[in-house]
Amino acid sequence: MNKIEQKAITTIRMLAAEAVEKAKSGHPGLPIGAAPMAFALWKQMKHNPGNPKWAGRDRFVLSAGHASMLQYSLLHLWGYDVSMDDIKSFRQWESKTPGHPEYGMTPGVETTSGPLGQGIAIAVGMAAAEARLAEHFNRPGLPVVDNYTYALCGDGCLQEGVSAEAASFAGTMKLGKLIVLYDRNHITIEGRIESTFDEDVAKRFEAYGWQVLKVDSGEDIDAISGAIAEAKAEKSKPTLIIVTTEIAYGTSKQGKASAHGEPLGQEAIAAMRDFYKWEYPEFTVPDDVRAYFDELKADCEKEEASYMAMFSEYCEKYPELAAEWEAWHSNKLPEGLEKDERLWTADKDIATREASGRVLNIMAEYMPQLFGGSADLAPSNKSEIKGKPYFSPDCRDASNIHFGIREFAMAAICNGIMLYGGLRAYCATFLVFSDYLKPALRLSALMKLPVIYVLTHDSIGVGEDGPTHQPIEHLAALRCVPDTLVFRPADMKETSACYLAALESENPSVMALSRQNLPQFAETSIEAKKGGYVLRDCEGTPDVILMGSGSEVKLVMSAAAELEKAGKKVRVVSMPCTELFDQQSAEYRESVLPKHVRARVAVEAASTHSWYKYVGMDGKVIGIDHFGASAPANILFKKFGFTVENVVSAALELINK
Amino acid sequence: MNKIEQKAITTIRMLAAEAVEKAKSGHPGLPIGAAPMAFALWKQMKHNPGNPKWAGRDRFVLSAGHASMLQYSLLHLWGYDVSMDDIKSFRQWESKTPGHPEYGMTPGVETTSGPLGQGIAIAVGMAAAEARLAEHFNRPGLPVVDNYTYALCGDGCLQEGVSAEAASFAGTMKLGKLIVLYDRNHITIEGRIESTFDEDVAKRFEAYGWQVLKVDSGEDIDAISGAIAEAKAEKSKPTLIIVTTEIAYGTSKQGKASAHGEPLGQEAIAAMRDFYKWEYPEFTVPDDVRAYFDELKADCEKEEASYMAMFSEYCEKYPELAAEWEAWHSNKLPEGLEKDERLWTADKDIATREASGRVLNIMAEYMPQLFGGSADLAPSNKSEIKGKPYFSPDCRDASNIHFGIREFAMAAICNGIMLYGGLRAYCATFLVFSDYLKPALRLSALMKLPVIYVLTHDSIGVGEDGPTHQPIEHLAALRCVPDTLVFRPADMKETSACYLAALESENPSVMALSRQNLPQFAETSIEAKKGGYVLRDCEGTPDVILMGSGSEVKLVMSAAAELEKAGKKVRVVSMPCTELFDQQSAEYRESVLPKHVRARVAVEAASTHSWYKYVGMDGKVIGIDHFGASAPANILFKKFGFTVENVVSAALELINK
């Protein structure tokens, strides 16, 4: 390594240490230890600080998100729109440099990270997206999609199960343009990793089908650069580069757990300045370092320019593909979809999972960029795009994915696919197993990635499989996740309306779908997009409002008919999406649920928690706040009180109060 | 294998196929394919059908829980209290033979299973418990704790990340008495596993430090028996036995995915009867098979009798240890704990995580059977039992565990520890990462295992680490889980009261604890055990009721003081556990929250969903239904509306309405 490179690396280290110190909070150890490998990587990376979003760029995921100051230092030095003032505002309100990298807040940050392990799975998703789009769009001599995906992770990421799931998937799929740098510093918060993580990581990744390279010293930038070049050359399998480092190298806290998650303190920083012979004031980028990075940036700009020239040639030569590229990269609702009559008709009683399968397959005709699958439940989830191939080492331009029995990695991979751009990701499993993937769904919401979660078998309607397979708390729990739409449609038309609302939203959507067949209502309509709407009404002020979602809409509809026979005035509200209903105008909401009508019954075969907001202290919720049981579904519904009689008597009790 | 063994195995297969057929639902493929290995295992297993709970027994976990009919067939044949009528009631309401094994419903079922991967982690927990208790209690010639833990899993379990986390932990800890049989039938619901799971599983487990043995044919019972014996002989590391099988062996659906999760159908069963030359009516155990198992059972009884004789000798020779054994195995609140003054005093402002650390350490003095730790956050979670060793290959009788950055396996391992008996498990991480472990927490609740979840950093009080580390929806989501107590204490005294309530409960408990320091209130008390109680009151009917939990209690207390200055009558209710409050008598609840007082303000720095139940449509919730941000905590509380002024003005608005 030459002298200016060394100095550049020291600058990264000093900025990281100083920013954490000023913020009085943060993680200095990893940025200092991993600075050489990150620098070496970025030098080989195809990127352009002046245009962080150009399609041809390599992707970089800092899976060890706590090392955010490493990334911010790199971004600043390379000339991204991250100023020294931004660095000084590390971890402050509304700054561009939050505690962990946050997608959308900082130019050049490709993904939110911090929840450990997920960055690796996100990178796997990006690499899968690249593979599919490359096969679909590239033409001889015009590789418009051709980039590597890099991730940098620490010991923590590799202890988490989600990275294991994702690595196994990546190995099977032979994602050869995925390269993970593993900063092996042997230190976590509780101390040396050997006390709980004594496995042979290299051997494990070889078992997954990865190439594994080792670099003995994180200071050996030539060896690191060589390993990266070797990784790039091996395109038939992903590569893990294990780099042995010292946490907080060159400070008096080197090798210590205390360097992980708190400021070094003035003493250790003083020692660090001595060690690195650093004589500049705080937050200084020496002029020669600045000049050096300016040159690197100029090279980056040239690289982008050359890509853009190729892209222009491509557009000229292949105008149809260029138009398709444009369509795939836009988020517009495809023309004609909403008017497709198949969305609005169902010949007979069908389960909403079946309705969902139909909608997905219709959508796929309009949106070939749909890309997804199930965690080994496709036949049950009805999630397959029929007649389309599955993604594999031999077939990249596929619509379907066998994610394997790996719910968490599946969802994180979908986040990676969406972050890559150009594709529309969805994934499927049973609603009860949303628990397994929830941490990734949270990142979908936080990053505003409109991943569609197809979650079938949405209640005790699961029947015989019993309580481990019957969701109870899940609907309510998912509704609590900010910026997430939870849909529970009642029939085919509502299912279609919910999918349309999902496609129009920038947020992730959950489709909670029945296993069992349900009646098709004449009254349902595209109005369902409002989240809640009047499905059946009476003259004048209702004596009681009955509301419900999904499979329980039939219950409230039948109960309403009974009550009307008894001379009561009843309104029925179908509520397929409480979040969208809450977003309607106060006027609309009042028109559906007039405040003065206090006799209200909500019915949903799930936790009651969601409904008190709508029935208040004077209404009643018929739900389930205990676990399910193993028995045929129709027996469970009866045993647990989901009967017309029960709804009618609850309504009468409120009316007569 | 001799003829009667072969016939015994065929009986297992036929019962499984017939029960699934009768139920019109279930999973016949794995039971049929894995019957020989399960039979071979149970023959070597130390167990007694007449007393399924004796301490000396080997533990068996059917991690592939969908193969429940395999276990029920074994239980029936070996003479457990599972009758042929029970077998015929497979998957029916209130039967002993639910769709998946359910702990507490069937004699001989050691754990609920079905959610894939978790069984392996539960088995790891059982093996860890055995290791600790053996070192603690055994004396020369008197190994009162000495058993193997077996798990039987399929491809699905090994694709799930949780099994990877647990296997890495088990390898590091050298849990040599853990033996996992892997039914490698290459088939999952979506087809051949190679399409998504092409890794070298043997190599992966060797990388974890396991012994790996292979048996080429699942029909080769001698090879399987030999492998089990070899596994038992290797006590310095856990063993994985990979047995290649054919799903639904001997039926016309052999090797097909369709054999996995639905009845075989009469045709395939007819073919099966031909293949196995089975001429008996449905649900028959031939007399010679019955006689054979009766003999096996008699051997089992002798084994237990010999253990009990040893145990008697032990009790006589070591009465103090016997008394300790008794204490560790009882669930009684330790005498004197509640009266310990240290629980009820705090000298200064401390965070509730700090209070929790103190309580845990006090508890450990009274309950040395406490056994737990953190997912690498012990210094932050304050979860370490000070002065006590960590569990390791060299130290088994330890109080602390380095779980590693493996939240999900951590919680599942705790379930295994609790299921083993004799120990009291707890685990710790940040509240936001409860997402990572939720599927195991759900099993704690379903099995009624009183695992204590120490979940610190319980709000935007996390501050600079930002939205990925700030829980929003988690409190509300956890409160929706049936049979789970979610505690959010306000200070030291409430923290102690919450822990006491947790120790008295048969359910799992979540302790949501602040990162930041909180004032210590004169008004708080052991009354907190009621879940909600009046902390500060007024004369006569209140104009407004303010309620809150945890770190927001100080806000409502300050707001109450302000409102009183303005001449308003205010009641303050502290609500550390809504579930316990809901369990109080209607009278008590009415005394705390009188129905006619409709001006109610709830304050909690979390999702508002939990509170509508208590404030109704006329009250107000001050909460957060959006993601957090990276900034110092005090700034976030202000920016997000958690100020005394805001609470006061909300209260006044309601009073003046």
PDB file of N, CA and C in Angstrom, chain B residues 105-131:
ATOM      1  N   MET B 105     -50.728 -32.272  26.435  1.00  0.00           N
ATOM      2  CA  MET B 105     -51.943 -32.937  25.962  1.00  0.00           C
ATOM      3  C   MET B 105     -51.783 -34.440  25.822  1.00  0.00           C
ATOM      4  N   THR B 106     -50.548 -34.901  25.703  1.00  0.00           N
ATOM      5  CA  THR B 106     -50.307 -36.317  25.404  1.00  0.00           C
ATOM      6  C   THR B 106     -49.176 -36.843  26.288  1.00  0.00           C
ATOM      7  N   PRO B 107     -49.447 -37.896  27.066  1.00  0.00           N
ATOM      8  CA  PRO B 107     -48.374 -38.462  27.887  1.00  0.00           C
ATOM      9  C   PRO B 107     -47.221 -38.903  27.006  1.00  0.00           C
ATOM     10  N   GLY B 108     -46.011 -38.481  27.344  1.00  0.00           N
ATOM     11  CA  GLY B 108     -44.845 -38.878  26.564  1.00  0.00           C
ATOM     12  C   GLY B 108     -44.412 -37.842  25.542  1.00  0.00           C
ATOM     13  N   VAL B 109     -45.221 -36.840  25.334  1.00  0.00           N
ATOM     14  CA  VAL B 109     -44.803 -35.763  24.428  1.00  0.00           C
ATOM     15  C   VAL B 109     -44.038 -34.728  25.252  1.00  0.00           C
ATOM     16  N   GLU B 110     -42.777 -34.547  24.939  1.00  0.00           N
ATOM     17  CA  GLU B 110     -41.902 -33.710  25.763  1.00  0.00           C
ATOM     18  C   GLU B 110     -41.992 -32.238  25.405  1.00  0.00           C
ATOM     19  N   THR B 111     -42.482 -31.953  24.224  1.00  0.00           N
ATOM     20  CA  THR B 111     -42.557 -30.552  23.794  1.00  0.00           C
ATOM     21  C   THR B 111     -43.556 -30.410  22.654  1.00  0.00           C
ATOM     22  N   THR B 112     -44.137 -29.256  22.569  1.00  0.00           N
ATOM     23  CA  THR B 112     -44.892 -28.882  21.375  1.00  0.00           C
ATOM     24  C   THR B 112     -43.892 -28.711  20.240  1.00  0.00           C
ATOM     25  N   SER B 113     -44.266 -29.166  19.066  1.00  0.00           N
ATOM     26  CA  SER B 113     -43.416 -28.893  17.903  1.00  0.00           C
ATOM     27  C   SER B 113     -44.293 -28.722  16.680  1.00  0.00           C
ATOM     28  N   GLY B 114     -43.685 -28.327  15.603  1.00  0.00           N
ATOM     29  CA  GLY B 114     -44.439 -28.046  14.386  1.00  0.00           C
ATOM     30  C   GLY B 114     -43.830 -26.845  13.677  1.00  0.00           C
ATOM     31  N   PRO B 115     -43.697 -25.722  14.379  1.00  0.00           N
ATOM     32  CA  PRO B 115     -42.962 -24.602  13.784  1.00  0.00           C
ATOM     33  C   PRO B 115     -41.513 -25.052  13.568  1.00  0.00           C
ATOM     34  N   LEU B 116     -41.123 -25.181  12.334  1.00  0.00           N
ATOM     35  CA  LEU B 116     -39.908 -25.937  12.010  1.00  0.00           C
ATOM     36  C   LEU B 116     -38.634 -25.322  12.573  1.00  0.00           C
ATOM     37  N   GLY B 117     -37.686 -26.194  12.855  1.00  0.00           N
ATOM     38  CA  GLY B 117     -36.378 -25.784  13.343  1.00  0.00           C
ATOM     39  C   GLY B 117     -36.294 -25.656  14.847  1.00  0.00           C
ATOM     40  N   GLN B 118     -37.411 -25.285  15.468  1.00  0.00           N
ATOM     41  CA  GLN B 118     -37.362 -25.012  16.904  1.00  0.00           C
ATOM     42  C   GLN B 118     -37.112 -26.257  17.745  1.00  0.00           C
ATOM     43  N   GLY B 119     -37.556 -27.413  17.261  1.00  0.00           N
ATOM     44  CA  GLY B 119     -37.361 -28.630  18.045  1.00  0.00           C
ATOM     45  C   GLY B 119     -35.886 -28.893  18.300  1.00  0.00           C
ATOM     46  N   ILE B 120     -35.061 -28.609  17.307  1.00  0.00           N
ATOM     47  CA  ILE B 120     -33.621 -28.828  17.477  1.00  0.00           C
ATOM     48  C   ILE B 120     -33.081 -27.897  18.560  1.00  0.00           C
ATOM     49  N   ALA B 121     -33.526 -26.657  18.540  1.00  0.00           N
ATOM     50  CA  ALA B 121     -33.061 -25.701  19.547  1.00  0.00           C
ATOM     51  C   ALA B 121     -33.583 -26.074  20.930  1.00  0.00           C
ATOM     52  N   ILE B 122     -34.795 -26.580  20.986  1.00  0.00           N
ATOM     53  CA  ILE B 122     -35.353 -27.039  22.263  1.00  0.00           C
ATOM     54  C   ILE B 122     -34.526 -28.206  22.795  1.00  0.00           C
ATOM     55  N   ALA B 123     -34.172 -29.105  21.905  1.00  0.00           N
ATOM     56  CA  ALA B 123     -33.338 -30.239  22.318  1.00  0.00           C
ATOM     57  C   ALA B 123     -31.985 -29.758  22.834  1.00  0.00           C
ATOM     58  N   VAL B 124     -31.430 -28.754  22.198  1.00  0.00           N
ATOM     59  CA  VAL B 124     -30.167 -28.178  22.664  1.00  0.00           C
ATOM     60  C   VAL B 124     -30.344 -27.646  24.090  1.00  0.00           C
ATOM     61  N   GLY B 125     -31.467 -26.995  24.334  1.00  0.00           N
ATOM     62  CA  GLY B 125     -31.743 -26.488  25.688  1.00  0.00           C
ATOM     63  C   GLY B 125     -31.849 -27.611  26.700  1.00  0.00           C
ATOM     64  N   MET B 126     -32.516 -28.681  26.314  1.00  0.00           N
ATOM     65  CA  MET B 126     -32.635 -29.828  27.217  1.00  0.00           C
ATOM     66  C   MET B 126     -31.256 -30.414  27.530  1.00  0.00           C
ATOM     67  N   ALA B 127     -30.428 -30.515  26.500  1.00  0.00           N
ATOM     68  CA  ALA B 127     -29.097 -31.094  26.693  1.00  0.00           C
ATOM     69  C   ALA B 127     -28.235 -30.184  27.575  1.00  0.00           C
ATOM     70  N   ALA B 128     -28.406 -28.878  27.415  1.00  0.00           N
ATOM     71  CA  ALA B 128     -27.651 -27.945  28.264  1.00  0.00           C
ATOM     72  C   ALA B 128     -28.114 -28.073  29.711  1.00  0.00           C
ATOM     73  N   ALA B 129     -29.410 -28.204  29.909  1.00  0.00           N
ATOM     74  CA  ALA B 129     -29.946 -28.362  31.262  1.00  0.00           C
ATOM     75  C   ALA B 129     -29.406 -29.639  31.893  1.00  0.00           C
ATOM     76  N   GLU B 130     -29.407 -30.692  31.105  1.00  0.00           N
ATOM     77  CA  GLU B 130     -28.894 -31.968  31.623  1.00  0.00           C
ATOM     78  C   GLU B 130     -27.441 -31.824  32.056  1.00  0.00           C
ATOM     79  N   ALA B 131     -26.657 -31.141  31.232  1.00  0.00           N
ATOM     80  CA  ALA B 131     -25.241 -30.982  31.541  1.00  0.00           C
ATOM     81  C   ALA B 131     -25.049 -30.207  32.851  1.00  0.00           C
TER      82      ALA B 131
END
